[in-house]
CSV table of C-alpha atoms and ligand atoms in Angstrom, one decimal:
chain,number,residue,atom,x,y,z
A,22,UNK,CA,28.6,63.6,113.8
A,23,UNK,CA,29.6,64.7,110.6
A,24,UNK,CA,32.4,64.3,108.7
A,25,UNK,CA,34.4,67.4,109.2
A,26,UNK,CA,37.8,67.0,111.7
A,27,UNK,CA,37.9,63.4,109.9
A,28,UNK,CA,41.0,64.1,108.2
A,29,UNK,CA,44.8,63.8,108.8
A,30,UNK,CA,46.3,64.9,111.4
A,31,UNK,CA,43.3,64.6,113.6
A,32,UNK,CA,44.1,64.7,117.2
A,33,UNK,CA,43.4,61.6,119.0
A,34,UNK,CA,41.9,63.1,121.6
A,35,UNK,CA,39.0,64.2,118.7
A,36,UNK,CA,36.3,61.4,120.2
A,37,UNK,CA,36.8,62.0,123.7
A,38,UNK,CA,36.0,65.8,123.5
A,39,UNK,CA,33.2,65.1,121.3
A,40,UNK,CA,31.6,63.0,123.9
A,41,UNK,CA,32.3,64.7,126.8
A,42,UNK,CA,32.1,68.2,125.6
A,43,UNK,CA,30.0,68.3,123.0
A,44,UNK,CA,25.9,68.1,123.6
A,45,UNK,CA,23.9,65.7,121.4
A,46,UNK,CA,22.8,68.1,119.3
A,47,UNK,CA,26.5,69.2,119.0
A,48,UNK,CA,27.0,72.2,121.4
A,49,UNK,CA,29.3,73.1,123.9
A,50,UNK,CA,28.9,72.2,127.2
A,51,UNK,CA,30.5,73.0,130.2
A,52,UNK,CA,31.7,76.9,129.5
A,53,UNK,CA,33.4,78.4,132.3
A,54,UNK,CA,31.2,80.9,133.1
A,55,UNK,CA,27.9,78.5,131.7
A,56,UNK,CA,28.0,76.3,135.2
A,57,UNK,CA,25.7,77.1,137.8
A,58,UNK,CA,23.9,74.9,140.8
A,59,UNK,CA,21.7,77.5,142.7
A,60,UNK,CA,17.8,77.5,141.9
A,61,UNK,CA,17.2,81.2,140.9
A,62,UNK,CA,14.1,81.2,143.5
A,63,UNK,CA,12.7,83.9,141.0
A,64,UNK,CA,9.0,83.0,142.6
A,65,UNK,CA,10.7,84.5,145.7
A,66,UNK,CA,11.6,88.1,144.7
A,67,UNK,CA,8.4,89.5,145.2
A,68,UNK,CA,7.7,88.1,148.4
A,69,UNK,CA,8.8,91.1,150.9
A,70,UNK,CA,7.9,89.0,153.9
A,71,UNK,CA,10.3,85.6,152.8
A,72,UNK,CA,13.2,88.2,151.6
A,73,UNK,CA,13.3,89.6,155.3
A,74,UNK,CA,13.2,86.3,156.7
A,75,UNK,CA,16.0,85.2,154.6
A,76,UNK,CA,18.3,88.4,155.3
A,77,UNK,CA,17.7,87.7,158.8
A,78,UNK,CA,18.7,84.1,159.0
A,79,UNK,CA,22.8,83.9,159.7
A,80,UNK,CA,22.9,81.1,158.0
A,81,UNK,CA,22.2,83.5,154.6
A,82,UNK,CA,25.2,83.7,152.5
A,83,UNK,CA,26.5,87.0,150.9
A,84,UNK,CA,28.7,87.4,148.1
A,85,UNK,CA,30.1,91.1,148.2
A,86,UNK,CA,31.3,92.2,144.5
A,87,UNK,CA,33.3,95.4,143.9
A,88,UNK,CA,34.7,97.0,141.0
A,89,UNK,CA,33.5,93.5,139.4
A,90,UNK,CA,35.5,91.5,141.8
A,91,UNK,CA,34.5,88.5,144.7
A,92,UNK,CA,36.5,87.7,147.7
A,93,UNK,CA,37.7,83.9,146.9
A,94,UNK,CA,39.7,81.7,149.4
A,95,UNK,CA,42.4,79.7,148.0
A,96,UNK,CA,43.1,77.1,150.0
A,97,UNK,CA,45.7,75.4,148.4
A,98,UNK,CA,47.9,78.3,147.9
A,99,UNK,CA,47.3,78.4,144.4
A,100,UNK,CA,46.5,82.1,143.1
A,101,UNK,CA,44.8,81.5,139.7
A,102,UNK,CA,47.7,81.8,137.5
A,103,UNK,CA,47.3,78.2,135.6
A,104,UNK,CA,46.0,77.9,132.2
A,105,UNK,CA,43.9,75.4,130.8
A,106,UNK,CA,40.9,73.5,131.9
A,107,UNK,CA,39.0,74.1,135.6
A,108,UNK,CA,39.6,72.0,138.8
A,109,UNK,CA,36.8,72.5,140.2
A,110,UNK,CA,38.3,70.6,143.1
A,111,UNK,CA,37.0,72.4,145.9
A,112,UNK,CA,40.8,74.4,146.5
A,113,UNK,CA,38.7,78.0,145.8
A,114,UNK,CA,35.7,79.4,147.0
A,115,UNK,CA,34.1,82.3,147.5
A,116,UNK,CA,34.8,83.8,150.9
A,117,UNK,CA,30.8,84.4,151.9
A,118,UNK,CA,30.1,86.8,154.6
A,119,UNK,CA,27.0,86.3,156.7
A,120,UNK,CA,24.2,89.5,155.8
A,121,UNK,CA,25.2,91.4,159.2
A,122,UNK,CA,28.7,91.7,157.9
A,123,UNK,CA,27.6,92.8,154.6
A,124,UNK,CA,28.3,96.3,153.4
A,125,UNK,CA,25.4,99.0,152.4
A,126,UNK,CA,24.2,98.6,148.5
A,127,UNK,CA,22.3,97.3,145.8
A,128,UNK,CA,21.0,94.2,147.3
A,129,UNK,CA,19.7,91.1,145.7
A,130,UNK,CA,18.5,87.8,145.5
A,131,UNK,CA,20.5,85.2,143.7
A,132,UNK,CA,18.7,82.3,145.1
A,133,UNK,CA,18.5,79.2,147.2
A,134,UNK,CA,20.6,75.6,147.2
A,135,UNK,CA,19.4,72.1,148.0
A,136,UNK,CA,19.8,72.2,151.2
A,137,UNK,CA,17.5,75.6,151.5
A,138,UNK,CA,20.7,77.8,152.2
A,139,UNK,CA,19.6,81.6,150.9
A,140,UNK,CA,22.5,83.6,148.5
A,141,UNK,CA,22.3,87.3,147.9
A,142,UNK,CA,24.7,89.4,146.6
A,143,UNK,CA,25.7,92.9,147.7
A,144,UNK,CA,27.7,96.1,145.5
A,145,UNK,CA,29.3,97.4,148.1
A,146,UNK,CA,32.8,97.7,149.7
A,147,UNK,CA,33.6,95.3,152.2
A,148,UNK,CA,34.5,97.5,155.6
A,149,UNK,CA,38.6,97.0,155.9
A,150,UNK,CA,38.0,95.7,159.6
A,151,UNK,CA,36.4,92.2,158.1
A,152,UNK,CA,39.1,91.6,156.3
A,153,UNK,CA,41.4,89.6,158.8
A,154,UNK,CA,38.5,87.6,160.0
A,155,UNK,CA,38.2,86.1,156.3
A,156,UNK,CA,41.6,84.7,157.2
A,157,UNK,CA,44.9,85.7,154.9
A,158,UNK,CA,44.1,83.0,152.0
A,159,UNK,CA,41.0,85.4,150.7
A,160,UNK,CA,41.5,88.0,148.3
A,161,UNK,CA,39.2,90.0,145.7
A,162,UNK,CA,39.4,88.4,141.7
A,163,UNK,CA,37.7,88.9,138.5
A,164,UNK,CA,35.3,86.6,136.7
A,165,UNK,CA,37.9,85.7,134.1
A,166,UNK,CA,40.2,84.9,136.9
A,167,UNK,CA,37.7,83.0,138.9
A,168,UNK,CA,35.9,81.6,136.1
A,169,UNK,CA,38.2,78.6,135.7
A,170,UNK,CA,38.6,78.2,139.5
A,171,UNK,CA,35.5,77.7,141.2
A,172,UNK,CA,33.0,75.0,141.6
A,173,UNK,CA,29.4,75.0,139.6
A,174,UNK,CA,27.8,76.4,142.5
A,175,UNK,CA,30.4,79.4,143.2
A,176,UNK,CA,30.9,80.3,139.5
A,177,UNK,CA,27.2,80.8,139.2
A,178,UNK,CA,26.6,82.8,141.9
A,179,UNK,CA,29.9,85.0,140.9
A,180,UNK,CA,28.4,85.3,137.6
A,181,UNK,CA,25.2,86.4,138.1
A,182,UNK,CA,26.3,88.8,141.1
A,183,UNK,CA,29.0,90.5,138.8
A,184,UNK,CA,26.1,90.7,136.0
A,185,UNK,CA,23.2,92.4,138.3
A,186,UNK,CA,26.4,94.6,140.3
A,187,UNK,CA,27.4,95.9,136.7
A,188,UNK,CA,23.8,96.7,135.9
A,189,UNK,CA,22.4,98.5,139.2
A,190,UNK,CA,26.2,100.3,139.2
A,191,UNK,CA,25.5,102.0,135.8
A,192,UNK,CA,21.5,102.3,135.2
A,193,UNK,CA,20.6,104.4,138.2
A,194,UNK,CA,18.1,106.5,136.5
A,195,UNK,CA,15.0,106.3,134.5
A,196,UNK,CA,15.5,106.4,130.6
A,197,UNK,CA,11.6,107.8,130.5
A,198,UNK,CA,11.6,110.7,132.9
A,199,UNK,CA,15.8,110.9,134.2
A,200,UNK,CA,14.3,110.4,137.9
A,201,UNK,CA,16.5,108.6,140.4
A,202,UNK,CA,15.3,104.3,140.1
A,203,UNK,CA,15.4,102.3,143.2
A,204,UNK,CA,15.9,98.6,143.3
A,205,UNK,CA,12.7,96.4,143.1
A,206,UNK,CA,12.4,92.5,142.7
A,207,UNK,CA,14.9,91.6,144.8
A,208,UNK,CA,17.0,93.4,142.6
A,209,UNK,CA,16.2,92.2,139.2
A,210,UNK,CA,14.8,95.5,138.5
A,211,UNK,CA,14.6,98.7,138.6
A,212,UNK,CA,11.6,101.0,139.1
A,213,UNK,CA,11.7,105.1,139.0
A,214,UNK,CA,10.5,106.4,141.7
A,215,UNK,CA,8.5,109.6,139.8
A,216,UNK,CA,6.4,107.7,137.0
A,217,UNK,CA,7.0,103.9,138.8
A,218,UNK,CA,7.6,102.4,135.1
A,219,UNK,CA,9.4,99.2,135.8
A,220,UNK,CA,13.2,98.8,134.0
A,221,UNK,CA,14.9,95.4,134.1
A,222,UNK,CA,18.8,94.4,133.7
A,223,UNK,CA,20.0,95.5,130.6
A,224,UNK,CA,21.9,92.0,128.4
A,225,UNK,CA,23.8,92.7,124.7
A,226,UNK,CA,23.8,89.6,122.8
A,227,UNK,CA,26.8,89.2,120.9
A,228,UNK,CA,27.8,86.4,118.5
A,229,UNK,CA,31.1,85.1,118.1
A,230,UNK,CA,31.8,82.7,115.4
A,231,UNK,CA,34.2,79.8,113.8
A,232,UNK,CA,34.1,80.6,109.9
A,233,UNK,CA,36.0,77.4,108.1
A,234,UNK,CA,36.9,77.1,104.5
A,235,UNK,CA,35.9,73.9,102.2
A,236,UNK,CA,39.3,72.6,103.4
A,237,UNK,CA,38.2,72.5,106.8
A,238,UNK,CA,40.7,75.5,107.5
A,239,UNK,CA,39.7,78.2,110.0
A,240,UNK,CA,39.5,82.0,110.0
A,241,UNK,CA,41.5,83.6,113.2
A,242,UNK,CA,41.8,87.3,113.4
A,243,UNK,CA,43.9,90.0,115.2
A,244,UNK,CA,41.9,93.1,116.2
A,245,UNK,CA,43.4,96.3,116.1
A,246,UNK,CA,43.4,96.8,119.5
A,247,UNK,CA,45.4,93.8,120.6
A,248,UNK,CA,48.9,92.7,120.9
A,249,UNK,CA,50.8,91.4,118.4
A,250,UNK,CA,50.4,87.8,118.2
A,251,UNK,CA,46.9,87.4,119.9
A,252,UNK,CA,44.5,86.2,117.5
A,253,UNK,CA,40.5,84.9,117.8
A,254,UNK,CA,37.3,83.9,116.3
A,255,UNK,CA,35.5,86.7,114.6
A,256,UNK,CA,32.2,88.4,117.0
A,257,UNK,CA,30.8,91.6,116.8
A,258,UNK,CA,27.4,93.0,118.7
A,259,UNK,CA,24.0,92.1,117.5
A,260,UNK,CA,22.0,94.9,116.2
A,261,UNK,CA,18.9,95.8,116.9
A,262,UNK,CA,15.8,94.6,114.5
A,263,UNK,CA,18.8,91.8,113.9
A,264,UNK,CA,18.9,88.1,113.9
A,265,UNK,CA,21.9,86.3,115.7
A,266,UNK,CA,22.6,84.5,112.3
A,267,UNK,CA,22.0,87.9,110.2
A,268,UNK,CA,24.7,89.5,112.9
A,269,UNK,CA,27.0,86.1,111.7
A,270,UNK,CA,27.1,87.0,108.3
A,271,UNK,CA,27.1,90.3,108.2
A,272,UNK,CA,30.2,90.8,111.2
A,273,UNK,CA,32.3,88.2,109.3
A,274,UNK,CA,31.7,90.4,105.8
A,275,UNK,CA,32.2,93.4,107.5
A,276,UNK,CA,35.6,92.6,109.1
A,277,UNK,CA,37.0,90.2,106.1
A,278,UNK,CA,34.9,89.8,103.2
A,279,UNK,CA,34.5,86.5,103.7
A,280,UNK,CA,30.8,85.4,102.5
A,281,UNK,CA,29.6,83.0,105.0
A,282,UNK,CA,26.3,80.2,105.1
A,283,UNK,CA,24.7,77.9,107.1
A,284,UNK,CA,25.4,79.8,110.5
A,285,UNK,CA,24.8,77.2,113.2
A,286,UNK,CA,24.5,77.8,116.8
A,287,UNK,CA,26.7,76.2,119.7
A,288,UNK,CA,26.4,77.5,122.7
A,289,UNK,CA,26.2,80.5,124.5
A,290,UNK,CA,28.0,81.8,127.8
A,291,UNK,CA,27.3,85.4,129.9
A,292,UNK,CA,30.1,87.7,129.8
A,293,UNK,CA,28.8,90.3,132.1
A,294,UNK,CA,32.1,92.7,131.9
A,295,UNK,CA,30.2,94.4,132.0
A,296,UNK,CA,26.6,92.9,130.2
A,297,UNK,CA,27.2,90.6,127.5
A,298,UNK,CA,25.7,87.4,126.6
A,299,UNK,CA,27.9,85.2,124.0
A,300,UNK,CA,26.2,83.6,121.3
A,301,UNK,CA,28.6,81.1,120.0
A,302,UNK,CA,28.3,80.0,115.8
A,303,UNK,CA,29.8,77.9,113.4
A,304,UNK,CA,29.7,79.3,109.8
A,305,UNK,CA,31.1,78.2,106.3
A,306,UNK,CA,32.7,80.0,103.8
A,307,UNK,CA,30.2,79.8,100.5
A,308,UNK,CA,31.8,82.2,98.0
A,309,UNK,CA,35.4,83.5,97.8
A,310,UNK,CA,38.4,82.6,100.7
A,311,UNK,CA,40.1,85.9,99.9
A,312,UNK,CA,40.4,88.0,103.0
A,313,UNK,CA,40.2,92.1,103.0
A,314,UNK,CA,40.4,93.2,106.5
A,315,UNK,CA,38.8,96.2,107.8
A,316,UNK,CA,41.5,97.4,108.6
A,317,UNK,CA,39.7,99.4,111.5
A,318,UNK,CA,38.3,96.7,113.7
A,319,UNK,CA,40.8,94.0,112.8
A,320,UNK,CA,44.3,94.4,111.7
A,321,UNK,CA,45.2,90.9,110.2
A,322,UNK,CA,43.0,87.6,109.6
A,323,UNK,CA,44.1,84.4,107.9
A,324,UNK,CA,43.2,80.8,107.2
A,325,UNK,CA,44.6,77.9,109.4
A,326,UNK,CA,44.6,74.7,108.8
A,327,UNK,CA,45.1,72.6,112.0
A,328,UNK,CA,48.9,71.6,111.2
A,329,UNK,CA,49.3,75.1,111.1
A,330,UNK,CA,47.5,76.4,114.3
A,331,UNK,CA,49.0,73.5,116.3
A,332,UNK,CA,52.8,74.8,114.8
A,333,UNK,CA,52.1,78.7,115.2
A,334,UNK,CA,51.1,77.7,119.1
A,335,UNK,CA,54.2,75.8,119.3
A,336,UNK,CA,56.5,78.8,117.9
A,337,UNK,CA,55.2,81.2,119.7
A,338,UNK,CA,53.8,83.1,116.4
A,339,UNK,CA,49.9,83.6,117.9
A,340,UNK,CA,48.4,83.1,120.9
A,341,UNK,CA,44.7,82.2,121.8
A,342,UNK,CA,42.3,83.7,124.4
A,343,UNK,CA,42.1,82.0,127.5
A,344,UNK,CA,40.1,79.0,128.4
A,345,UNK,CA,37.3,80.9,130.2
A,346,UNK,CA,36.3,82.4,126.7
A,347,UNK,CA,34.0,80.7,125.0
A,348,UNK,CA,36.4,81.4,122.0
A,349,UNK,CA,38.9,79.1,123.5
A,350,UNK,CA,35.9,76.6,123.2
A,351,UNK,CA,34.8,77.0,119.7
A,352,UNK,CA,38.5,76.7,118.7
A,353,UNK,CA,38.8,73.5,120.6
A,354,UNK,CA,35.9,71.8,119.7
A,355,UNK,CA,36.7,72.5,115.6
A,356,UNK,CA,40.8,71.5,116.4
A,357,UNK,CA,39.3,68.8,118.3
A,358,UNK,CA,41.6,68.8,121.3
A,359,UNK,CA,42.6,70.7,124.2
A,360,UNK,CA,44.9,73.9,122.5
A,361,UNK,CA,47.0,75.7,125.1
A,362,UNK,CA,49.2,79.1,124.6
A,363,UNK,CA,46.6,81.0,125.3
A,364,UNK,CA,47.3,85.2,126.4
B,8,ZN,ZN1,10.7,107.8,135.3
């Protein structure tokens, strides 16, 4: 460890999430939408002969996502409204449907657990009439609802069936020749059906990054787009023939003017809604602390010490994302403590 979040004012809790959320080589562990049991089974999605066999077995388990939504059972009642941290207690699960249930659509693999049970996932709609049967606890949520919720296995699943849904749903023909595609690998790709190039999911790479000041303070912005009040971490997309840590710097001088160094990596979490993949940084400040907004892209940005941050929570005067974000995280792990009043 270094020294930073040494000084007063430091929660106590500093050493407890630095242990148990923080990797040895100091990054983030443990992101909502990070977790994930399943073996991929990626050897399997070629093998046509194994993919039947597994489709046929009722003991398969489908995961049916619409409009970027799961069916999850709550068990407990408890419909996803809580903030902070995930139970992972076993209360939520995704409501599976065996594959002769399943609706028609993109099919595909998202692999196999210890005990050899097979997942796919399915875009489709699930037929009105299986409804009841999935009993009245199950109901359709989003990955940022869901994220906190479910268990390691569940969330990964959700996750990477959301991703490949959001992909086959919007890439349905061939950038070469503008033939129709049709699904291939399982459905981890796609291949046209005129020319039979092969075209596989699109993923934008974005970073999103904790710029702090020599005092330690950090830089929390309000983009243009948002409510008043609801401030973040700085994160634009990567550009191509662009390094994550050139995208750092430059995003951060684009919005504020800040001039930032030493960019280093965290951790990462997918945010397919509908294909991104976060790439979460920690920068300094290494020339002036004078802020000049964009004024486009983000309407006010400031530096917080933690005194200050902890108080403008307490008031009511910003609010931070929610826990599933890995900007939650980042902020966390620099306040070193939990941080609720999130939007
Ligand atoms: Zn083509």
């Amino acid at each position: 460890m270094n020294a930073r979040g040494s000084g007063p004012g430091q929660a106590d809790r500093h050493g407890e999430l630095s242990s148990a959320e923080l990797s040895g080589s100091g990054g983030l562990r443990n992101l909502a939408l990070s977790r994930a049991e399943v073996d991929r089974s990626t050897a399997r999605r070629g093998d046509a002969d194994w993919l039947a066999a597994a489709w046929a077995d009722p003991g398969t388990r489908v995961v049916v996502v619409e409009d970027g939504q799961a069916p999850v059972r709550f068990r407990d009642g408890d419909t996803g409204g809580g903030d902070g941290g995930w139970a992972a207690d076993g209360a939520q699960e995704l409501a599976f449907v065996a594959p002769e249930q399943a609706p028609d659509g993109v099919r595909f693999l998202l692999g196999t657990d210890a005990g050899g049970v097979v997942y796919f996932g399915v875009a489709g709609s699930l037929p009105e009439d299986l409804w009841p049967g999935l009993g009245p606890d199950v109901r359709p949520i989003s990955l940022r609802q869901a994220g906190p919720l479910l268990s390691d296995r569940d969330v990964g699943l959700m996750t990477h069936a959301v991703a490949l849904a959001n992909w086959h749903g919007t890439h349905r023909h061939c950038p070469r020749c503008g033939a129709v595609t049709e699904p291939a690998l399982a459905g981890h790709s796609r291949r046209c059906v005129n020319d039979a190039s092969e075209h596989f999911p699109r993923l934008d790479p974005a970073v999103i990054m904790l710029v702090t000041d020599p005092d330690d303070r950090c830089l929390l912005a309000r983009n243009a787009m948002w409510p008043e009040r609801r401030v973040s971490i700085l994160a634009g997309f990567v550009e191509p023939g662009e390094s994550a840590e050139q995208a750092v710097a430059r995003e951060v001088l684009e919005e504020t003017g800040v001039v930032v160094g030493d960019a280093r990596y965290v951790g990462s979490q997918p945010w397919p809604m509908p294909h991104s993949l976060m790439l979460g940084f920690r920068a300094r400040a290494t020339g002036g602390l004078e802020i000049r907004v964009d004024a486009e892209e983000i309407a006010d940005a400031r530096w917080f010490s933690r005194d200050e941050l902890r108080a403008d929570i307490a008031s009511g005067a910003i609010r931070l994302p929610p826990p599933v974000s890995i900007a939650h995280r980042i902020i966390e792990s620099w306040y070193g403590a939990p941080l609720g009043g999130a939007w």
